[in-house]
PDB file of C-alpha atoms and ligand atoms in Angstrom:
ATOM      1  CA  MET A   4       1.497  -6.696  23.765  1.00 74.00           C
ATOM      2  CA  ASN A   5       0.274  -3.128  24.107  1.00 90.00           C
ATOM      3  CA  CYS A   6       0.161  -0.725  21.200  1.00 93.00           C
ATOM      4  CA  ALA A   7       2.888   1.909  21.500  1.00 93.00           C
ATOM      5  CA  ARG A   8       0.972   4.247  19.190  1.00 94.00           C
ATOM      6  CA  CYS A   9       3.942   4.693  16.921  1.00 95.00           C
ATOM      7  CA  LEU A  10       1.550   4.640  13.919  1.00 95.00           C
ATOM      8  CA  ILE A  11       4.046   2.725  11.782  1.00 96.00           C
ATOM      9  CA  CYS A  12       1.314   0.261  10.818  1.00 96.00           C
ATOM     10  CA  ILE A  13      -0.916   3.070   9.568  1.00 96.00           C
ATOM     11  CA  ASP A  14       1.767   4.311   7.185  1.00 95.00           C
ATOM     12  CA  ALA A  15       2.564   0.775   6.071  1.00 94.00           C
ATOM     13  CA  CYS A  16      -0.996  -0.318   5.267  1.00 94.00           C
ATOM     14  CA  PRO A  17      -1.349  -0.274   1.468  1.00 90.00           C
ATOM     15  CA  HIS A  18      -5.136  -0.141   1.664  1.00 90.00           C
ATOM     16  CA  GLU A  19      -5.588   2.785   4.078  1.00 94.00           C
ATOM     17  CA  ALA A  20      -7.516   0.446   6.346  1.00 93.00           C
ATOM     18  CA  ARG A  21      -5.932   1.674   9.569  1.00 95.00           C
ATOM     19  CA  SER A  22      -6.465   4.980  11.319  1.00 96.00           C
ATOM     20  CA  TYR A  23      -5.814   6.459  14.730  1.00 95.00           C
ATOM     21  CA  HIS A  24      -8.658   7.726  16.885  1.00 94.00           C
ATOM     22  CA  GLU A  25      -8.136   9.535  20.178  1.00 92.00           C
ATOM     23  CA  GLY A  26      -9.494   7.366  22.961  1.00 89.00           C
ATOM     24  CA  GLU A  27      -9.752   4.268  20.758  1.00 91.00           C
ATOM     25  CA  GLY A  28      -6.219   3.918  19.432  1.00 93.00           C
ATOM     26  CA  VAL A  29      -5.622   2.244  16.078  1.00 95.00           C
ATOM     27  CA  VAL A  30      -8.857   1.245  14.397  1.00 94.00           C
ATOM     28  CA  VAL A  31      -9.122  -1.119  11.428  1.00 93.00           C
ATOM     29  CA  ASP A  32     -11.806  -0.735   8.789  1.00 92.00           C
ATOM     30  CA  PRO A  33     -12.771  -4.342   7.990  1.00 87.00           C
ATOM     31  CA  ALA A  34     -14.268  -3.274   4.670  1.00 87.00           C
ATOM     32  CA  LYS A  35     -10.885  -2.001   3.513  1.00 89.00           C
ATOM     33  CA  CYS A  36      -8.576  -4.538   5.160  1.00 88.00           C
ATOM     34  CA  LYS A  37      -7.340  -7.242   2.783  1.00 84.00           C
ATOM     35  CA  GLY A  38      -5.613  -9.235   5.488  1.00 84.00           C
ATOM     36  CA  CYS A  39      -2.209  -8.905   3.846  1.00 84.00           C
ATOM     37  CA  GLY A  40      -0.470  -8.923   7.236  1.00 85.00           C
ATOM     38  CA  ILE A  41       1.941  -6.085   6.469  1.00 90.00           C
ATOM     39  CA  CYS A  42       0.840  -4.224   9.625  1.00 92.00           C
ATOM     40  CA  ILE A  43       1.553  -7.322  11.709  1.00 89.00           C
ATOM     41  CA  GLU A  44       5.004  -7.696  10.162  1.00 87.00           C
ATOM     42  CA  VAL A  45       6.053  -4.074  10.695  1.00 93.00           C
ATOM     43  CA  CYS A  46       4.640  -3.527  14.192  1.00 94.00           C
ATOM     44  CA  PRO A  47       7.645  -3.259  16.528  1.00 94.00           C
ATOM     45  CA  ALA A  48       5.489  -4.030  19.570  1.00 93.00           C
ATOM     46  CA  GLY A  49       3.793  -7.140  18.202  1.00 92.00           C
ATOM     47  CA  ALA A  50       0.511  -5.368  18.871  1.00 94.00           C
ATOM     48  CA  ALA A  51      -1.040  -4.939  15.429  1.00 92.00           C
ATOM     49  CA  LYS A  52      -4.298  -6.792  15.031  1.00 88.00           C
ATOM     50  CA  ILE A  53      -6.751  -7.242  12.215  1.00 84.00           C
ATOM     51  CA  GLN A  54     -10.362  -8.376  12.330  1.00 76.00           C
ATOM     52  CA  ASN A  55     -10.423 -10.386   9.137  1.00 65.00           C
ATOM     53  CA  SER A  56      -8.304 -13.328  10.218  1.00 66.00           C
ATOM     54  CA  PHE A  57      -9.848 -16.069   8.074  1.00 67.00           C
ATOM     55  CA  GLY A  58      -7.138 -18.342   6.705  1.00 67.00           C
ATOM     56  CA  THR A  59      -4.331 -16.841   8.743  1.00 71.00           C
ATOM     57  CA  ASP A  60      -4.241 -19.053  11.806  1.00 76.00           C
ATOM     58  CA  ARG A  61      -1.053 -21.049  11.450  1.00 80.00           C
ATOM     59  CA  LYS A  62      -2.151 -23.726  13.910  1.00 85.00           C
ATOM     60  CA  GLU A  63      -5.501 -24.199  12.234  1.00 86.00           C
ATOM     61  CA  LEU A  64      -3.895 -24.569   8.790  1.00 88.00           C
ATOM     62  CA  MET A  65      -1.305 -26.986  10.193  1.00 91.00           C
ATOM     63  CA  ASP A  66      -4.018 -29.043  11.875  1.00 91.00           C
ATOM     64  CA  ARG A  67      -6.041 -29.215   8.674  1.00 91.00           C
ATOM     65  CA  ALA A  68      -2.979 -30.280   6.673  1.00 93.00           C
ATOM     66  CA  SER A  69      -2.117 -32.896   9.268  1.00 94.00           C
ATOM     67  CA  ALA A  70      -5.714 -34.219   9.396  1.00 92.00           C
ATOM     68  CA  PHE A  71      -5.822 -34.612   5.612  1.00 92.00           C
ATOM     69  CA  LEU A  72      -2.401 -36.245   5.357  1.00 94.00           C
ATOM     70  CA  SER A  73      -3.110 -38.698   8.147  1.00 92.00           C
ATOM     71  CA  THR A  74      -6.621 -39.754   7.110  1.00 88.00           C
ATOM     72  CA  GLN A  75      -6.513 -39.969   3.306  1.00 85.00           C
ATOM     73  CA  ALA A  76      -4.833 -43.106   2.017  1.00 85.00           C
ATOM     74  CA  SER A  77      -3.674 -41.462  -1.217  1.00 89.00           C
ATOM     75  CA  ALA A  78      -2.761 -38.106   0.336  1.00 90.00           C
ATOM     76  CA  LYS A  79       0.363 -36.614  -1.174  1.00 94.00           C
ATOM     77  CA  ALA A  80       0.222 -32.848  -1.389  1.00 95.00           C
ATOM     78  CA  ILE A  81      -0.994 -29.721   0.323  1.00 95.00           C
ATOM     79  CA  VAL A  82      -1.862 -26.756  -1.900  1.00 92.00           C
ATOM     80  CA  PHE A  83      -1.880 -23.357  -0.204  1.00 91.00           C
ATOM     81  CA  ALA A  84      -4.055 -21.099  -2.351  1.00 88.00           C
ATOM     82  CA  CYS A  85      -4.470 -17.366  -1.864  1.00 84.00           C
ATOM     83  CA  ASN A  86      -8.031 -16.401  -1.000  1.00 78.00           C
ATOM     84  CA  TRP A  87      -7.975 -13.381  -3.295  1.00 74.00           C
ATOM     85  CA  SER A  88      -6.872 -15.417  -6.294  1.00 69.00           C
ATOM     86  CA  TYR A  89      -8.760 -18.629  -6.059  1.00 63.00           C
ATOM     87  CA  TYR A  90     -11.353 -19.247  -3.445  1.00 56.00           C
ATOM     88  CA  PRO A  91     -14.472 -17.644  -4.923  1.00 54.00           C
ATOM     89  CA  ASP A  92     -13.839 -19.385  -8.231  1.00 55.00           C
ATOM     90  CA  LEU A  93     -13.208 -22.736  -6.642  1.00 51.00           C
ATOM     91  CA  GLN A  94     -16.351 -22.443  -4.595  1.00 47.00           C
ATOM     92  CA  ALA A  95     -18.402 -21.636  -7.651  1.00 50.00           C
ATOM     93  CA  SER A  96     -16.642 -24.099  -9.892  1.00 48.00           C
ATOM     94  CA  THR A  97     -18.723 -26.545 -11.863  1.00 46.00           C
ATOM     95  CA  LEU A  98     -15.713 -28.324 -13.268  1.00 44.00           C
ATOM     96  CA  PRO A  99     -15.956 -32.079 -12.668  1.00 45.00           C
ATOM     97  CA  GLU A 100     -12.737 -32.056 -10.664  1.00 47.00           C
ATOM     98  CA  ALA A 101     -14.325 -29.768  -8.091  1.00 47.00           C
ATOM     99  CA  GLU A 102     -16.851 -32.469  -7.298  1.00 45.00           C
ATOM    100  CA  THR A 103     -14.806 -35.604  -7.693  1.00 48.00           C
ATOM    101  CA  ARG A 104     -11.351 -34.269  -7.198  1.00 55.00           C
ATOM    102  CA  ASP A 105      -8.534 -36.592  -6.485  1.00 54.00           C
ATOM    103  CA  LYS A 106      -7.941 -36.727  -2.769  1.00 83.00           C
ATOM    104  CA  SER A 107      -4.236 -36.970  -3.360  1.00 91.00           C
ATOM    105  CA  TYR A 108      -4.131 -33.244  -2.580  1.00 92.00           C
ATOM    106  CA  GLU A 109      -5.929 -30.824  -0.314  1.00 90.00           C
ATOM    107  CA  ILE A 110      -6.408 -27.150  -1.099  1.00 88.00           C
ATOM    108  CA  LEU A 111      -6.072 -24.950   1.965  1.00 88.00           C
ATOM    109  CA  VAL A 112      -7.150 -21.404   1.327  1.00 82.00           C
ATOM    110  CA  ASN A 113      -5.066 -18.814   3.118  1.00 81.00           C
ATOM    111  CA  LEU A 114      -5.918 -15.160   3.329  1.00 77.00           C
ATOM    112  CA  CYS A 115      -2.837 -13.931   1.483  1.00 82.00           C
ATOM    113  CA  GLY A 116       0.294 -15.628   0.117  1.00 84.00           C
ATOM    114  CA  GLY A 117       2.372 -13.104   2.060  1.00 84.00           C
ATOM    115  CA  ARG A 118       1.052 -14.589   5.310  1.00 85.00           C
ATOM    116  CA  LEU A 119       2.474 -18.044   4.626  1.00 89.00           C
ATOM    117  CA  GLU A 120       5.286 -18.477   7.108  1.00 88.00           C
ATOM    118  CA  ARG A 121       8.232 -20.791   6.550  1.00 92.00           C
ATOM    119  CA  GLN A 122       7.185 -23.005   9.440  1.00 93.00           C
ATOM    120  CA  LEU A 123       3.733 -23.456   7.945  1.00 93.00           C
ATOM    121  CA  LEU A 124       5.088 -24.267   4.483  1.00 95.00           C
ATOM    122  CA  MET A 125       7.342 -26.988   5.873  1.00 95.00           C
ATOM    123  CA  ALA A 126       4.839 -28.435   8.362  1.00 95.00           C
ATOM    124  CA  PRO A 127       3.149 -30.820   5.862  1.00 96.00           C
ATOM    125  CA  PHE A 128       6.484 -32.563   5.325  1.00 96.00           C
ATOM    126  CA  LEU A 129       6.476 -33.516   8.998  1.00 94.00           C
ATOM    127  CA  HIS A 130       3.232 -35.370   8.270  1.00 94.00           C
ATOM    128  CA  ASN A 131       4.610 -37.305   5.319  1.00 94.00           C
ATOM    129  CA  ALA A 132       3.507 -34.988   2.538  1.00 96.00           C
ATOM    130  CA  TRP A 133       5.245 -35.723  -0.737  1.00 97.00           C
ATOM    131  CA  GLY A 134       4.997 -32.084  -1.752  1.00 97.00           C
ATOM    132  CA  VAL A 135       3.638 -28.608  -1.063  1.00 97.00           C
ATOM    133  CA  MET A 136       2.357 -26.111  -3.613  1.00 96.00           C
ATOM    134  CA  VAL A 137       1.954 -22.369  -3.081  1.00 94.00           C
ATOM    135  CA  ALA A 138      -0.441 -20.658  -5.486  1.00 91.00           C
ATOM    136  CA  VAL A 139      -0.614 -16.874  -5.701  1.00 90.00           C
ATOM    137  CA  CYS A 140      -1.433 -14.154  -8.223  1.00 87.00           C
ATOM    138  CA  PRO A 141       0.867 -13.024 -11.041  1.00 88.00           C
ATOM    139  CA  ASP A 142       3.482 -10.375 -10.195  1.00 88.00           C
ATOM    140  CA  ASP A 143       1.472  -7.361 -11.271  1.00 83.00           C
ATOM    141  CA  LYS A 144      -1.854  -8.523  -9.878  1.00 80.00           C
ATOM    142  CA  CYS A 145      -1.307  -8.490  -6.116  1.00 81.00           C
ATOM    143  CA  GLU A 146      -2.161  -5.196  -4.452  1.00 80.00           C
ATOM    144  CA  HIS A 147       0.090  -5.674  -1.444  1.00 81.00           C
ATOM    145  CA  GLY A 148       3.110  -7.655  -2.581  1.00 85.00           C
ATOM    146  CA  GLY A 149       1.972 -10.834  -0.852  1.00 86.00           C
ATOM    147  CA  ASN A 150       2.892 -12.881  -3.919  1.00 89.00           C
ATOM    148  CA  LEU A 151       6.460 -11.528  -3.902  1.00 91.00           C
ATOM    149  CA  ARG A 152       6.850 -12.247  -0.188  1.00 91.00           C
ATOM    150  CA  ALA A 153       5.569 -15.772  -0.750  1.00 93.00           C
ATOM    151  CA  ARG A 154       8.007 -16.322  -3.640  1.00 95.00           C
ATOM    152  CA  GLU A 155      10.948 -15.133  -1.536  1.00 95.00           C
ATOM    153  CA  ARG A 156      10.047 -17.587   1.223  1.00 95.00           C
ATOM    154  CA  VAL A 157       9.605 -20.466  -1.184  1.00 97.00           C
ATOM    155  CA  GLU A 158      12.955 -19.734  -2.839  1.00 97.00           C
ATOM    156  CA  ASP A 159      14.687 -19.632   0.560  1.00 96.00           C
ATOM    157  CA  LEU A 160      13.101 -22.903   1.576  1.00 97.00           C
ATOM    158  CA  ARG A 161      14.011 -24.587  -1.696  1.00 97.00           C
ATOM    159  CA  HIS A 162      17.678 -23.715  -1.009  1.00 97.00           C
ATOM    160  CA  THR A 163      17.346 -25.186   2.461  1.00 96.00           C
ATOM    161  CA  MET A 164      15.735 -28.328   1.078  1.00 96.00           C
ATOM    162  CA  GLU A 165      18.620 -28.784  -1.339  1.00 95.00           C
ATOM    163  CA  LYS A 166      21.066 -28.565   1.564  1.00 95.00           C
ATOM    164  CA  ILE A 167      19.261 -31.286   3.472  1.00 93.00           C
ATOM    165  CA  ARG A 168      18.929 -33.405   0.312  1.00 94.00           C
ATOM    166  CA  ILE A 169      15.233 -33.090  -0.224  1.00 95.00           C
ATOM    167  CA  ASN A 170      14.399 -32.450  -3.870  1.00 97.00           C
ATOM    168  CA  PRO A 171      13.320 -28.775  -4.019  1.00 97.00           C
ATOM    169  CA  GLU A 172      10.812 -29.649  -6.727  1.00 97.00           C
ATOM    170  CA  ARG A 173       8.665 -30.909  -3.876  1.00 98.00           C
ATOM    171  CA  LEU A 174       7.973 -27.284  -2.972  1.00 98.00           C
ATOM    172  CA  GLN A 175       6.291 -25.678  -5.949  1.00 97.00           C
ATOM    173  CA  PHE A 176       5.403 -22.023  -6.512  1.00 96.00           C
ATOM    174  CA  VAL A 177       2.832 -21.070  -9.134  1.00 94.00           C
ATOM    175  CA  GLN A 178       1.313 -17.768 -10.182  1.00 91.00           C
ATOM    176  CA  ILE A 179      -2.064 -17.877 -11.849  1.00 86.00           C
ATOM    177  CA  ALA A 180      -4.459 -15.091 -12.721  1.00 83.00           C
ATOM    178  CA  ALA A 181      -7.573 -14.933 -10.579  1.00 78.00           C
ATOM    179  CA  GLY A 182     -10.385 -16.882 -12.142  1.00 77.00           C
ATOM    180  CA  ASP A 183      -8.210 -19.162 -14.254  1.00 82.00           C
ATOM    181  CA  LYS A 184      -9.330 -22.320 -12.508  1.00 81.00           C
ATOM    182  CA  THR A 185      -8.511 -24.478 -15.533  1.00 85.00           C
ATOM    183  CA  LYS A 186      -4.850 -23.489 -15.321  1.00 87.00           C
ATOM    184  CA  PHE A 187      -4.915 -23.859 -11.549  1.00 86.00           C
ATOM    185  CA  GLN A 188      -6.208 -27.418 -11.874  1.00 87.00           C
ATOM    186  CA  ALA A 189      -3.659 -28.161 -14.614  1.00 91.00           C
ATOM    187  CA  GLU A 190      -0.800 -26.932 -12.384  1.00 92.00           C
ATOM    188  CA  ILE A 191      -2.020 -29.131  -9.530  1.00 91.00           C
ATOM    189  CA  ASP A 192      -2.333 -32.164 -11.799  1.00 92.00           C
ATOM    190  CA  THR A 193       1.180 -31.619 -13.187  1.00 95.00           C
ATOM    191  CA  PHE A 194       2.538 -31.284  -9.665  1.00 96.00           C
ATOM    192  CA  VAL A 195       0.834 -34.461  -8.462  1.00 94.00           C
ATOM    193  CA  ASP A 196       2.157 -36.317 -11.540  1.00 95.00           C
ATOM    194  CA  ARG A 197       5.665 -35.101 -10.691  1.00 96.00           C
ATOM    195  CA  LEU A 198       5.256 -36.237  -7.081  1.00 96.00           C
ATOM    196  CA  ASN A 199       4.138 -39.643  -8.286  1.00 95.00           C
ATOM    197  CA  THR A 200       7.399 -39.867 -10.207  1.00 96.00           C
ATOM    198  CA  LEU A 201       9.468 -38.736  -7.225  1.00 96.00           C
ATOM    199  CA  GLY A 202       7.651 -40.965  -4.733  1.00 95.00           C
ATOM    200  CA  PRO A 203       7.570 -40.380  -0.986  1.00 95.00           C
ATOM    201  CA  ILE A 204      10.446 -38.744   0.886  1.00 93.00           C
ATOM    202  CA  ARG A 205      12.680 -41.406   2.381  1.00 84.00           C
TER     203      ARG A 205
HETATM  204  S1  LIG B 301      -0.210  -1.500  16.346  1.00 68.27           S
HETATM  205 FE1  LIG B 301       2.036  -1.586  16.375  1.00 68.27          FE
HETATM  206  S2  LIG B 301       2.737  -0.407  14.566  1.00 68.27           S
HETATM  207 FE2  LIG B 301       0.559   0.093  14.921  1.00 68.27          FE
HETATM  208  S3  LIG B 301       0.605   1.944  16.169  1.00 68.27           S
HETATM  209 FE3  LIG B 301       0.479   0.208  17.609  1.00 68.27          FE
HETATM  210  S4  LIG B 301       2.606  -0.289  18.125  1.00 68.27           S
HETATM  211 FE4  LIG B 301       2.679   1.015  16.283  1.00 68.27          FE
HETATM  212  S1  LIG B 302      -3.683  -6.635   7.129  1.00 68.27           S
HETATM  213 FE1  LIG B 302      -2.948  -5.335   5.400  1.00 68.27          FE
HETATM  214  S2  LIG B 302      -4.802  -4.306   4.670  1.00 68.27           S
HETATM  215 FE2  LIG B 302      -5.314  -5.098   6.711  1.00 68.27          FE
HETATM  216  S3  LIG B 302      -4.880  -3.421   8.117  1.00 68.27           S
HETATM  217 FE3  LIG B 302      -3.006  -4.689   8.006  1.00 68.27          FE
HETATM  218  S4  LIG B 302      -1.719  -3.733   6.403  1.00 68.27           S
HETATM  219 FE4  LIG B 302      -3.830  -2.942   6.176  1.00 68.27          FE
END
């Protein structure tokens, strides 16, 4: 779709990463863009683009979830973890679980919790996941409300799951301060224990 130059996305960007330049149109400063996706959500023309798209491709995340769930014998859960909260710490982690972690779950890093669409959150269940976890920052720690948008989606989906008689505990939402990898691991372990009690979805 073509940009209508309404400039709505520029006003909506919480990080002042977008600006309008005569002859170029809307330009995004990749150094300022946090990939929160607000511009994409508000653009009435479906034309807003960002350069930093790591961890936002729904198909890629779905494919990775599907590949894990179909190839690991003990696969049970997909954990969507916000890049800004977790990834650098997980990469640098020297905790034993980072090296020998239980392959009952796979952590998929997404650029921002606010980018997790309903379809993506439910996709692992189509590939026999026992559960899905969404991990984002605490309420007052996200600079663009991505954590609140993620919580709203998870709450909606949990209501839907109840209606179709799937235990909503299988979709878990956790908020953990950036850097607290011990708590992150503890939340995952608790979730996997709970899934082991619930068993697969029948
Ligand atoms: S990208 Fe979308 S919201 Fe931004 S100026 Fe163009 S049409 Fe408007
Ligand atoms: S993704 Fe977020 S930070 Fe980046 S340009 Fe869009 S609104 Fe701004």
